[in-house]
Amino acid sequence: MNKKTIRDIDVKGKKCLVRCDFNVPMKDGVITDENRINGALPTIKYLMEHGAKVILCSHMGKPHNIFTPGFGLTKKEKKAIEALPEAERAEAKAAALEKAKKDIKKFTLKPVADRLNELLGGKVTFATDIVGEDAKAKVAALKDGECVLLENLRFDAGEEGRDEKFCKALSEFCDIYVNDAFGTAHRSHASTAAIVEYGFVKTAVCGFLIEKELSVMADALEHPVHPFVAVLGGAKVADKLKVIDNLLEKCDSLIIGGGMSYTFLKAQGYGIGTSLVDEEKIGYCGDMLKKAEKLGKKIYLPVDAIVTKEFPNPIDAVIDIESVDIDSIPDNMMAVDIGEKTRKLYADVIASAKTVIWNGPMGVFENPILAEGTKAIAKIMAESKATTIIGGGDSAAAVAQLGYADKMTHISTGGGASLELFEGKVLPGIACLNDK
Ligand code: AMP
């Protein structure tokens, strides 16, 4: 990796603004999964132990921009209010604004600050604003080796809007900018890229989490130990067009499962019943199959499927299923998981690989009856001695649920960001950092 990290600079006595990804799941103000907090700890601890003044910032969810005057309502809410008779608008606006104010409770980072304070020996304070009076006072009071967490960046419209004034105000807190938020590195927001791109900070480096994510994933993509197998699943082929295209260049075999495989199968002329299909992308799938042939690569598609009459509703409903060969999907049924022969085929391909990357479930894995295909991939990857990389999102959740998390070489903390890496894109939150 050619980007500087916190190890490459002197941080003693310096104000370090660290962009983290503390977008943790919460229920009633209680953090239900601490993975992202734990992921950020090595960087924070290093900076504190090396005498930096640490200013942490992050977004949490998608709140109203309640710190930005006039931006209290979302576009959707504004539109709904405009559609009302004029006499009713003022009251509706007041009610919506009142509701928006409640976001402070739902999306505050205070619980994260409290947890960090417990984990970091009582040295973490919390600012109730981002670039306001409280943040300024708390930053000014920081001693070397202490830490403050600013309030949710997305309470200010300037964060997602890349507002220059907002970037400038944030940069007042920073001699050194550290990006350690891999999960948002594909976003070009104020705190993830613009603050550096506008020239407000000169020293911009990455933390250990980004360093680890990049070194494992970029290395696997650029210098894989062959055979290199990529496993792609999930609902829509349209979401993964560039991923398929790019991975086909790099891997030896591409395994396709999940809803997206049926557009490929239709391109090959199979009847797919009522399975998920993207009619507009049949041509693209045909092109990819030809491209693979030309490159001497293999695209593996399901040879059998688990089918059902109707998509489960609710998603975990108990449903009747049948197993059929891929050329025998009944017209009135849809494929919702890979079948047993496919699981065996895919397992054999994965077992012979030295590098495996995986993104996207093989079926409607939210329903336990339809999770067997996804489980089979997780199991064979867990048992493999290959470098095994899980590209975040649903596959990461499935692996964790099955208890295989510590059996994989790497589980990415960023689903969207890792998919963009798989596409071969340069992530803005990384591109803006100082080169070595
Ligand atoms: P993605 O966000 O593209 O990774 O897609 C994940 C979603 O794909 C999950 O919610 C799965 O339920 C869904 N999915 C996987 N296989 C199928 C399938 N055969 N038919 C419909 N949905 C599927």
Tab-separated table of C-alpha atoms and ligand atoms in Angstrom:
chain	number	residue	atom	x	y	z
A	1	MET	CA	0.000	0.000	0.000
A	2	ASN	CA	1.458	3.336	-1.012
A	3	LYS	CA	-0.480	5.566	1.417
A	4	LYS	CA	1.059	6.950	4.593
A	5	THR	CA	-0.265	5.608	7.895
A	6	ILE	CA	-0.151	7.000	11.424
A	7	ARG	CA	3.099	5.039	11.876
A	8	ASP	CA	4.800	7.254	9.285
A	9	ILE	CA	4.304	10.562	11.131
A	10	ASP	CA	5.002	12.137	14.493
A	11	VAL	CA	1.723	12.584	16.356
A	12	LYS	CA	2.989	13.723	19.794
A	13	GLY	CA	1.124	16.791	21.010
A	14	LYS	CA	-0.707	17.081	17.679
A	15	LYS	CA	-4.443	17.416	17.221
A	16	CYS	CA	-5.460	14.350	15.198
A	17	LEU	CA	-8.935	14.372	13.674
A	18	VAL	CA	-9.842	10.719	13.149
A	19	ARG	CA	-12.746	9.832	10.853
A	20	CYS	CA	-14.114	6.535	12.205
A	21	ASP	CA	-17.079	4.404	11.247
A	22	PHE	CA	-19.125	4.236	14.445
A	23	ASN	CA	-22.342	3.571	12.546
A	24	VAL	CA	-23.176	0.739	14.953
A	25	PRO	CA	-26.560	-0.966	15.224
A	26	MET	CA	-28.524	0.356	18.218
A	27	LYS	CA	-31.765	-0.558	19.896
A	28	ASP	CA	-33.342	1.854	22.384
A	29	GLY	CA	-30.013	3.618	22.920
A	30	VAL	CA	-28.143	0.350	23.500
A	31	ILE	CA	-25.378	-0.752	21.113
A	32	THR	CA	-26.231	-4.244	19.841
A	33	ASP	CA	-23.009	-4.977	17.917
A	34	GLU	CA	-19.635	-3.483	18.872
A	35	ASN	CA	-17.618	-4.728	15.904
A	36	ARG	CA	-17.093	-1.288	14.426
A	37	ILE	CA	-16.003	0.166	17.776
A	38	ASN	CA	-13.538	-2.676	18.269
A	39	GLY	CA	-12.279	-2.191	14.704
A	40	ALA	CA	-11.364	1.430	15.475
A	41	LEU	CA	-9.598	0.748	18.799
A	42	PRO	CA	-6.064	-0.081	17.545
A	43	THR	CA	-5.759	3.315	15.824
A	44	ILE	CA	-7.243	5.272	18.732
A	45	LYS	CA	-5.059	3.464	21.288
A	46	TYR	CA	-1.918	4.014	19.219
A	47	LEU	CA	-2.609	7.744	18.913
A	48	MET	CA	-3.388	8.119	22.636
A	49	GLU	CA	-0.329	6.111	23.669
A	50	HIS	CA	1.851	8.260	21.401
A	51	GLY	CA	0.655	11.468	23.033
A	52	ALA	CA	-1.745	12.790	20.385
A	53	LYS	CA	-4.832	14.860	21.174
A	54	VAL	CA	-7.457	12.674	19.553
A	55	ILE	CA	-10.642	14.121	18.050
A	56	LEU	CA	-12.925	11.359	16.797
A	57	CYS	CA	-15.775	11.901	14.360
A	58	SER	CA	-18.294	9.638	12.621
A	59	HIS	CA	-21.754	9.499	11.136
A	60	MET	CA	-24.581	7.369	12.495
A	61	GLY	CA	-27.516	6.353	10.303
A	62	LYS	CA	-29.412	8.805	8.141
A	63	PRO	CA	-30.772	11.491	10.475
A	64	HIS	CA	-32.368	14.845	9.660
A	65	ASN	CA	-29.798	17.651	9.411
A	66	ILE	CA	-31.019	19.064	12.704
A	67	PHE	CA	-27.937	21.245	13.298
A	68	THR	CA	-28.410	23.117	10.010
A	69	PRO	CA	-30.948	25.958	10.147
A	70	GLY	CA	-33.602	25.547	7.467
A	71	PHE	CA	-32.533	21.988	6.702
A	72	GLY	CA	-34.670	20.359	9.385
A	73	LEU	CA	-36.833	18.426	6.939
A	74	THR	CA	-36.045	15.835	4.310
A	75	LYS	CA	-36.938	16.460	0.660
A	76	LYS	CA	-39.725	13.879	0.953
A	77	GLU	CA	-41.231	15.630	3.977
A	78	LYS	CA	-41.005	19.044	2.294
A	79	LYS	CA	-42.776	17.665	-0.775
A	80	ALA	CA	-45.540	16.108	1.320
A	81	ILE	CA	-46.085	19.416	3.133
A	82	GLU	CA	-46.177	21.371	-0.134
A	83	ALA	CA	-48.871	19.006	-1.396
A	84	LEU	CA	-51.154	19.951	1.523
A	85	PRO	CA	-53.743	22.772	1.360
A	86	GLU	CA	-52.037	26.031	2.374
A	87	ALA	CA	-53.968	26.362	5.639
A	88	GLU	CA	-52.598	23.047	6.885
A	89	ARG	CA	-48.950	23.552	5.942
A	90	ALA	CA	-47.674	25.561	8.939
A	91	GLU	CA	-49.034	23.048	11.419
A	92	ALA	CA	-47.698	20.076	9.436
A	93	LYS	CA	-44.279	21.722	9.197
A	94	ALA	CA	-44.158	22.383	12.928
A	95	ALA	CA	-45.140	18.774	13.627
A	96	ALA	CA	-42.515	17.432	11.208
A	97	LEU	CA	-39.829	19.648	12.739
A	98	GLU	CA	-40.802	18.492	16.205
A	99	LYS	CA	-40.481	14.901	14.988
A	100	ALA	CA	-37.112	15.658	13.362
A	101	LYS	CA	-35.784	16.946	16.691
A	102	LYS	CA	-36.284	13.460	18.131
A	103	ASP	CA	-33.477	12.291	15.827
A	104	ILE	CA	-31.055	13.644	18.386
A	105	LYS	CA	-32.072	10.794	20.696
A	106	LYS	CA	-32.145	8.149	18.000
A	107	PHE	CA	-28.930	9.046	16.187
A	108	THR	CA	-26.693	10.581	18.859
A	109	LEU	CA	-23.194	9.146	19.212
A	110	LYS	CA	-23.285	9.606	22.997
A	111	PRO	CA	-23.670	5.835	23.688
A	112	VAL	CA	-20.575	5.222	21.542
A	113	ALA	CA	-18.632	7.851	23.530
A	114	ASP	CA	-19.713	6.198	26.789
A	115	ARG	CA	-18.572	2.783	25.576
A	116	LEU	CA	-15.260	4.172	24.288
A	117	ASN	CA	-14.739	5.847	27.644
A	118	GLU	CA	-15.151	2.468	29.366
A	119	LEU	CA	-12.784	0.781	26.926
A	120	LEU	CA	-10.151	3.524	27.030
A	121	GLY	CA	-9.691	4.058	30.735
A	122	GLY	CA	-11.981	7.046	31.279
A	123	LYS	CA	-10.117	9.308	28.860
A	124	VAL	CA	-12.922	9.971	26.378
A	125	THR	CA	-15.328	12.904	26.503
A	126	PHE	CA	-18.287	13.682	24.253
A	127	ALA	CA	-19.106	16.945	22.470
A	128	THR	CA	-22.814	17.640	22.055
A	129	ASP	CA	-22.177	19.425	18.748
A	130	ILE	CA	-19.786	18.985	15.831
A	131	VAL	CA	-18.047	22.285	15.191
A	132	GLY	CA	-19.950	24.402	17.755
A	133	GLU	CA	-19.087	25.871	21.131
A	134	ASP	CA	-19.090	22.581	23.053
A	135	ALA	CA	-16.780	20.865	20.542
A	136	LYS	CA	-14.423	23.871	20.508
A	137	ALA	CA	-14.228	23.937	24.304
A	138	LYS	CA	-13.702	20.170	24.615
A	139	VAL	CA	-11.009	20.136	21.932
A	140	ALA	CA	-9.239	23.109	23.553
A	141	ALA	CA	-9.257	21.288	26.903
A	142	LEU	CA	-7.698	18.085	25.516
A	143	LYS	CA	-4.382	17.054	27.039
A	144	ASP	CA	-1.919	14.838	25.194
A	145	GLY	CA	-3.219	11.256	25.199
A	146	GLU	CA	-6.864	12.285	25.676
A	147	CYS	CA	-9.777	11.873	23.349
A	148	VAL	CA	-13.092	13.514	22.454
A	149	LEU	CA	-15.864	12.189	20.207
A	150	LEU	CA	-17.841	14.799	18.255
A	151	GLU	CA	-21.607	14.441	17.725
A	152	ASN	CA	-23.018	12.695	14.608
A	153	LEU	CA	-21.561	14.425	11.528
A	154	ARG	CA	-24.757	13.921	9.547
A	155	PHE	CA	-26.709	16.199	11.874
A	156	ASP	CA	-25.068	18.894	9.723
A	157	ALA	CA	-26.033	19.096	6.047
A	158	GLY	CA	-22.439	20.135	5.363
A	159	GLU	CA	-21.203	16.567	5.860
A	160	GLU	CA	-22.917	14.903	2.921
A	161	GLY	CA	-23.065	18.230	1.034
A	162	ARG	CA	-19.240	18.651	1.182
A	163	ASP	CA	-19.792	22.198	2.431
A	164	GLU	CA	-16.581	24.229	2.399
A	165	LYS	CA	-17.351	26.151	5.594
A	166	PHE	CA	-18.095	22.914	7.413
A	167	CYS	CA	-14.825	21.397	6.185
A	168	LYS	CA	-12.921	24.515	7.253
A	169	ALA	CA	-14.502	24.420	10.725
A	170	LEU	CA	-13.644	20.716	11.121
A	171	SER	CA	-10.095	21.370	9.963
A	172	GLU	CA	-9.628	23.827	12.862
A	173	PHE	CA	-9.548	20.694	15.041
A	174	CYS	CA	-6.803	19.092	13.110
A	175	ASP	CA	-3.057	19.284	12.635
A	176	ILE	CA	-3.291	15.787	11.212
A	177	TYR	CA	-6.220	14.117	9.475
A	178	VAL	CA	-6.575	10.369	9.915
A	179	ASN	CA	-9.080	8.350	7.936
A	180	ASP	CA	-9.903	5.005	9.514
A	181	ALA	CA	-13.502	4.675	8.319
A	182	PHE	CA	-13.205	1.965	5.683
A	183	GLY	CA	-16.995	1.517	5.633
A	184	THR	CA	-17.421	5.083	4.310
A	185	ALA	CA	-14.218	5.354	2.268
A	186	HIS	CA	-16.273	5.025	-0.941
A	187	ARG	CA	-18.249	8.153	-0.003
A	188	SER	CA	-16.978	11.550	-0.977
A	189	HIS	CA	-18.275	13.560	1.966
A	190	ALA	CA	-16.818	16.481	3.981
A	191	SER	CA	-15.116	14.349	6.633
A	192	THR	CA	-14.147	11.456	4.359
A	193	ALA	CA	-12.460	13.329	1.518
A	194	ALA	CA	-13.443	16.978	0.921
A	195	ILE	CA	-11.614	18.315	4.001
A	196	VAL	CA	-8.361	17.155	2.371
A	197	GLU	CA	-9.363	17.772	-1.248
A	198	TYR	CA	-10.144	21.448	-0.490
A	199	GLY	CA	-6.611	21.833	0.903
A	200	PHE	CA	-7.636	22.550	4.504
A	201	VAL	CA	-5.291	19.867	5.845
A	202	LYS	CA	-1.925	18.929	4.458
A	203	THR	CA	-1.038	15.881	6.536
A	204	ALA	CA	-3.596	13.184	5.759
A	205	VAL	CA	-2.896	9.542	6.569
A	206	CYS	CA	-4.796	6.339	7.177
A	207	GLY	CA	-5.343	4.415	10.388
A	208	PHE	CA	-4.733	0.729	10.999
A	209	LEU	CA	-8.207	-0.460	9.998
A	210	ILE	CA	-7.999	1.044	6.510
A	211	GLU	CA	-4.403	-0.158	6.260
A	212	LYS	CA	-5.501	-3.716	7.068
A	213	GLU	CA	-8.557	-3.694	4.787
A	214	LEU	CA	-6.504	-2.361	1.890
A	215	SER	CA	-3.487	-4.523	2.354
A	216	VAL	CA	-5.546	-7.729	2.483
A	217	MET	CA	-8.094	-6.922	-0.211
A	218	ALA	CA	-6.005	-4.911	-2.652
A	219	ASP	CA	-3.233	-7.473	-2.324
A	220	ALA	CA	-5.593	-10.366	-3.018
A	221	LEU	CA	-6.957	-8.567	-6.067
A	222	GLU	CA	-3.636	-7.386	-7.460
A	223	HIS	CA	-1.378	-10.299	-6.538
A	224	PRO	CA	-3.614	-13.289	-5.837
A	225	VAL	CA	-2.151	-16.696	-5.223
A	226	HIS	CA	-3.765	-18.846	-7.924
A	227	PRO	CA	-6.177	-20.537	-8.350
A	228	PHE	CA	-8.187	-17.422	-7.487
A	229	VAL	CA	-11.934	-17.988	-7.143
A	230	ALA	CA	-14.494	-15.197	-6.760
A	231	VAL	CA	-17.945	-16.043	-5.406
A	232	LEU	CA	-20.744	-13.584	-6.150
A	233	GLY	CA	-24.346	-13.756	-5.052
A	234	GLY	CA	-27.145	-11.459	-3.988
A	235	ALA	CA	-30.305	-10.217	-5.576
A	236	LYS	CA	-29.537	-8.062	-8.559
A	237	VAL	CA	-27.089	-8.497	-11.386
A	238	ALA	CA	-27.403	-4.753	-12.118
A	239	ASP	CA	-25.691	-3.910	-8.807
A	240	LYS	CA	-22.651	-5.982	-9.687
A	241	LEU	CA	-22.027	-5.312	-13.379
A	242	LYS	CA	-18.620	-3.704	-12.923
A	243	VAL	CA	-17.657	-6.193	-10.206
A	244	ILE	CA	-18.286	-9.139	-12.532
A	245	ASP	CA	-16.439	-7.447	-15.378
A	246	ASN	CA	-13.394	-6.565	-13.262
A	247	LEU	CA	-13.188	-9.853	-11.356
A	248	LEU	CA	-13.366	-11.846	-14.558
A	249	GLU	CA	-10.073	-10.233	-15.586
A	250	LYS	CA	-8.385	-11.168	-12.309
A	251	CYS	CA	-9.767	-14.512	-11.135
A	252	ASP	CA	-9.497	-17.996	-12.601
A	253	SER	CA	-13.104	-18.955	-11.865
A	254	LEU	CA	-16.201	-16.964	-11.037
A	255	ILE	CA	-18.950	-18.708	-9.075
A	256	ILE	CA	-22.363	-17.085	-9.371
A	257	GLY	CA	-25.317	-17.785	-7.103
A	258	GLY	CA	-28.314	-15.994	-5.624
A	259	GLY	CA	-30.975	-14.097	-7.534
A	260	MET	CA	-28.457	-12.760	-10.033
A	261	SER	CA	-27.654	-16.190	-11.455
A	262	TYR	CA	-31.057	-16.530	-13.138
A	263	THR	CA	-30.425	-13.676	-15.565
A	264	PHE	CA	-27.251	-15.547	-16.615
A	265	LEU	CA	-29.213	-18.792	-16.948
A	266	LYS	CA	-31.865	-17.051	-19.039
A	267	ALA	CA	-29.053	-15.705	-21.258
A	268	GLN	CA	-28.074	-19.349	-21.790
A	269	GLY	CA	-31.624	-20.150	-22.863
A	270	TYR	CA	-32.914	-21.914	-19.726
A	271	GLY	CA	-36.512	-21.550	-18.588
A	272	ILE	CA	-36.296	-19.961	-15.137
A	273	GLY	CA	-39.989	-19.924	-14.134
A	274	THR	CA	-40.827	-16.897	-12.018
A	275	SER	CA	-37.268	-16.489	-10.633
A	276	LEU	CA	-35.722	-13.051	-10.280
A	277	VAL	CA	-34.601	-11.776	-13.678
A	278	ASP	CA	-33.364	-8.490	-15.083
A	279	GLU	CA	-34.566	-8.553	-18.709
A	280	GLU	CA	-32.406	-5.531	-19.587
A	281	LYS	CA	-29.248	-7.271	-18.459
A	282	ILE	CA	-29.678	-10.567	-20.323
A	283	GLY	CA	-27.463	-9.197	-23.111
A	284	TYR	CA	-24.816	-8.157	-20.590
A	285	CYS	CA	-24.801	-11.627	-18.996
A	286	GLY	CA	-24.427	-13.186	-22.444
A	287	ASP	CA	-21.459	-10.867	-23.101
A	288	MET	CA	-19.824	-11.854	-19.803
A	289	LEU	CA	-20.216	-15.559	-20.622
A	290	LYS	CA	-18.502	-14.915	-23.981
A	291	LYS	CA	-15.809	-12.790	-22.327
A	292	ALA	CA	-15.040	-15.614	-19.884
A	293	GLU	CA	-14.716	-18.088	-22.731
A	294	LYS	CA	-12.377	-15.765	-24.607
A	295	LEU	CA	-10.219	-15.267	-21.516
A	296	GLY	CA	-10.163	-19.002	-20.815
A	297	LYS	CA	-11.945	-18.455	-17.478
A	298	LYS	CA	-14.821	-20.429	-16.080
A	299	ILE	CA	-18.139	-18.975	-14.896
A	300	TYR	CA	-19.956	-21.504	-12.697
A	301	LEU	CA	-23.764	-21.236	-12.579
A	302	PRO	CA	-26.274	-23.305	-10.566
A	303	VAL	CA	-26.934	-26.822	-11.900
A	304	ASP	CA	-29.939	-27.314	-9.615
A	305	ALA	CA	-32.136	-25.117	-7.457
A	306	ILE	CA	-34.515	-24.994	-4.522
A	307	VAL	CA	-37.821	-23.694	-5.856
A	308	THR	CA	-41.045	-22.474	-4.312
A	309	LYS	CA	-44.390	-21.165	-5.579
A	310	GLU	CA	-44.261	-17.785	-3.852
A	311	PHE	CA	-41.580	-15.593	-2.357
A	312	PRO	CA	-41.787	-16.064	1.440
A	313	ASN	CA	-43.859	-13.364	3.105
A	314	PRO	CA	-42.922	-12.560	5.817
A	315	ILE	CA	-39.370	-13.371	4.779
A	316	ASP	CA	-38.973	-16.085	7.443
A	317	ALA	CA	-42.346	-17.747	6.757
A	318	VAL	CA	-42.427	-21.540	6.678
A	319	ILE	CA	-42.805	-22.486	2.989
A	320	ASP	CA	-42.994	-25.606	0.834
A	321	ILE	CA	-39.905	-26.187	-1.283
A	322	GLU	CA	-38.776	-28.610	-3.968
A	323	SER	CA	-35.398	-29.377	-5.419
A	324	VAL	CA	-35.135	-29.441	-9.219
A	325	ASP	CA	-32.431	-29.640	-11.888
A	326	ILE	CA	-31.732	-26.304	-13.522
A	327	ASP	CA	-33.362	-27.343	-16.816
A	328	SER	CA	-36.560	-28.311	-14.994
A	329	ILE	CA	-37.653	-25.180	-13.123
A	330	PRO	CA	-41.478	-25.244	-13.409
A	331	ASP	CA	-43.031	-22.198	-15.115
A	332	ASN	CA	-44.992	-21.266	-11.990
A	333	MET	CA	-42.088	-21.570	-9.517
A	334	MET	CA	-39.105	-19.452	-8.538
A	335	ALA	CA	-35.578	-20.456	-7.563
A	336	VAL	CA	-34.721	-19.208	-4.082
A	337	ASP	CA	-31.554	-21.124	-3.180
A	338	ILE	CA	-28.904	-23.229	-4.879
A	339	GLY	CA	-29.568	-26.975	-4.783
A	340	GLU	CA	-27.468	-29.763	-3.324
A	341	LYS	CA	-25.585	-30.639	-6.537
A	342	THR	CA	-24.642	-26.980	-6.972
A	343	ARG	CA	-23.443	-26.765	-3.359
A	344	LYS	CA	-21.204	-29.766	-3.972
A	345	LEU	CA	-19.915	-28.352	-7.272
A	346	TYR	CA	-19.172	-24.934	-5.763
A	347	ALA	CA	-17.560	-26.531	-2.694
A	348	ASP	CA	-15.181	-28.527	-4.927
A	349	VAL	CA	-14.162	-25.400	-6.862
A	350	ILE	CA	-13.595	-23.449	-3.634
A	351	ALA	CA	-11.693	-26.343	-2.028
A	352	SER	CA	-9.176	-26.303	-4.877
A	353	ALA	CA	-8.557	-22.530	-4.639
A	354	LYS	CA	-5.676	-20.700	-2.970
A	355	THR	CA	-7.493	-17.339	-2.843
A	356	VAL	CA	-11.263	-16.948	-2.420
A	357	ILE	CA	-13.296	-13.744	-2.191
A	358	TRP	CA	-17.015	-13.760	-1.550
A	359	ASN	CA	-19.789	-11.181	-1.714
A	360	GLY	CA	-23.529	-11.888	-1.631
A	361	PRO	CA	-25.733	-14.761	-0.412
A	362	MET	CA	-26.560	-17.805	-2.552
A	363	GLY	CA	-30.267	-17.651	-1.775
A	364	VAL	CA	-32.915	-15.954	0.362
A	365	PHE	CA	-30.780	-16.726	3.393
A	366	GLU	CA	-32.925	-14.627	5.761
A	367	ASN	CA	-35.293	-17.612	5.729
A	368	PRO	CA	-33.652	-20.560	7.557
A	369	ILE	CA	-35.210	-23.009	5.062
A	370	LEU	CA	-33.422	-21.185	2.228
A	371	ALA	CA	-30.067	-20.572	3.941
A	372	GLU	CA	-28.456	-23.938	3.169
A	373	GLY	CA	-26.654	-22.789	0.010
A	374	THR	CA	-25.179	-19.742	1.740
A	375	LYS	CA	-24.215	-21.873	4.744
A	376	ALA	CA	-22.454	-24.391	2.478
A	377	ILE	CA	-20.260	-21.640	0.973
A	378	ALA	CA	-19.442	-20.239	4.440
A	379	LYS	CA	-18.548	-23.728	5.700
A	380	ILE	CA	-16.255	-24.677	2.840
A	381	MET	CA	-14.506	-21.298	3.042
A	382	ALA	CA	-14.066	-21.717	6.806
A	383	GLU	CA	-12.498	-25.155	6.258
A	384	SER	CA	-10.244	-23.971	3.453
A	385	LYS	CA	-6.542	-23.217	3.925
A	386	ALA	CA	-6.750	-20.583	1.193
A	387	THR	CA	-6.734	-16.831	1.782
A	388	THR	CA	-10.435	-16.263	2.390
A	389	ILE	CA	-11.951	-12.785	2.164
A	390	ILE	CA	-15.542	-11.828	2.906
A	391	GLY	CA	-16.560	-8.535	1.330
A	392	GLY	CA	-18.824	-7.286	4.116
A	393	GLY	CA	-22.620	-6.943	4.032
A	394	ASP	CA	-24.914	-9.988	4.045
A	395	SER	CA	-22.127	-12.531	3.568
A	396	ALA	CA	-20.251	-11.131	6.575
A	397	ALA	CA	-23.441	-11.335	8.647
A	398	ALA	CA	-24.035	-14.928	7.506
A	399	VAL	CA	-20.460	-15.947	8.374
A	400	ALA	CA	-20.697	-14.324	11.811
A	401	GLN	CA	-24.081	-15.929	12.484
A	402	LEU	CA	-22.674	-19.367	11.693
A	403	GLY	CA	-19.740	-18.841	14.040
A	404	TYR	CA	-17.103	-18.955	11.272
A	405	ALA	CA	-15.855	-15.373	11.667
A	406	ASP	CA	-12.482	-16.335	13.163
A	407	LYS	CA	-11.957	-18.992	10.485
A	408	MET	CA	-11.685	-16.471	7.648
A	409	THR	CA	-8.541	-14.560	6.690
A	410	HIS	CA	-10.428	-11.283	6.545
A	411	ILE	CA	-13.992	-10.037	6.939
A	412	SER	CA	-14.350	-6.533	5.611
A	413	THR	CA	-16.104	-3.897	7.726
A	414	GLY	CA	-17.417	-2.184	4.589
A	415	GLY	CA	-19.825	-3.908	2.189
A	416	GLY	CA	-20.192	-0.971	-0.222
A	417	ALA	CA	-16.530	0.023	0.004
A	418	SER	CA	-15.241	-3.502	-0.609
A	419	LEU	CA	-17.583	-3.950	-3.585
A	420	GLU	CA	-16.106	-0.773	-5.081
A	421	LEU	CA	-12.619	-2.189	-4.503
A	422	PHE	CA	-13.732	-5.360	-6.294
A	423	GLU	CA	-14.898	-3.086	-9.137
A	424	GLY	CA	-11.361	-1.797	-9.397
A	425	LYS	CA	-12.366	1.711	-8.305
A	426	VAL	CA	-10.145	4.035	-6.318
A	427	LEU	CA	-12.022	5.022	-3.154
A	428	PRO	CA	-12.157	8.821	-2.583
A	429	GLY	CA	-11.479	8.480	1.158
A	430	ILE	CA	-8.213	6.728	0.341
A	431	ALA	CA	-7.204	8.550	-2.840
A	432	CYS	CA	-7.029	11.873	-0.945
A	433	LEU	CA	-4.458	10.610	1.594
A	434	ASN	CA	-0.708	11.384	1.408
A	435	ASP	CA	1.364	8.983	-0.653
A	436	LYS	CA	4.362	7.306	1.000
B	1	AMP	P1	-27.555	-8.007	-2.332
B	1	AMP	O1	-27.956	-6.860	-1.485
B	1	AMP	O2	-27.553	-7.709	-3.790
B	1	AMP	O3	-26.275	-8.665	-1.856
B	1	AMP	O4	-28.698	-9.081	-2.177
B	1	AMP	C1	-28.996	-9.708	-0.973
B	1	AMP	C2	-30.393	-10.206	-1.060
B	1	AMP	O5	-30.522	-11.106	-2.142
B	1	AMP	C3	-30.838	-10.961	0.164
B	1	AMP	O6	-31.808	-10.192	0.817
B	1	AMP	C4	-31.413	-12.266	-0.390
B	1	AMP	O7	-32.655	-12.608	0.189
B	1	AMP	C5	-31.616	-11.939	-1.855
B	1	AMP	N1	-31.582	-13.135	-2.709
B	1	AMP	C6	-30.606	-14.049	-2.797
B	1	AMP	N2	-30.949	-15.025	-3.648
B	1	AMP	C7	-32.175	-14.747	-4.110
B	1	AMP	C8	-33.068	-15.381	-5.032
B	1	AMP	N3	-32.754	-16.530	-5.619
B	1	AMP	N4	-34.239	-14.782	-5.288
B	1	AMP	C9	-34.561	-13.619	-4.685
B	1	AMP	N5	-33.768	-12.966	-3.817
B	1	AMP	C10	-32.578	-13.516	-3.528
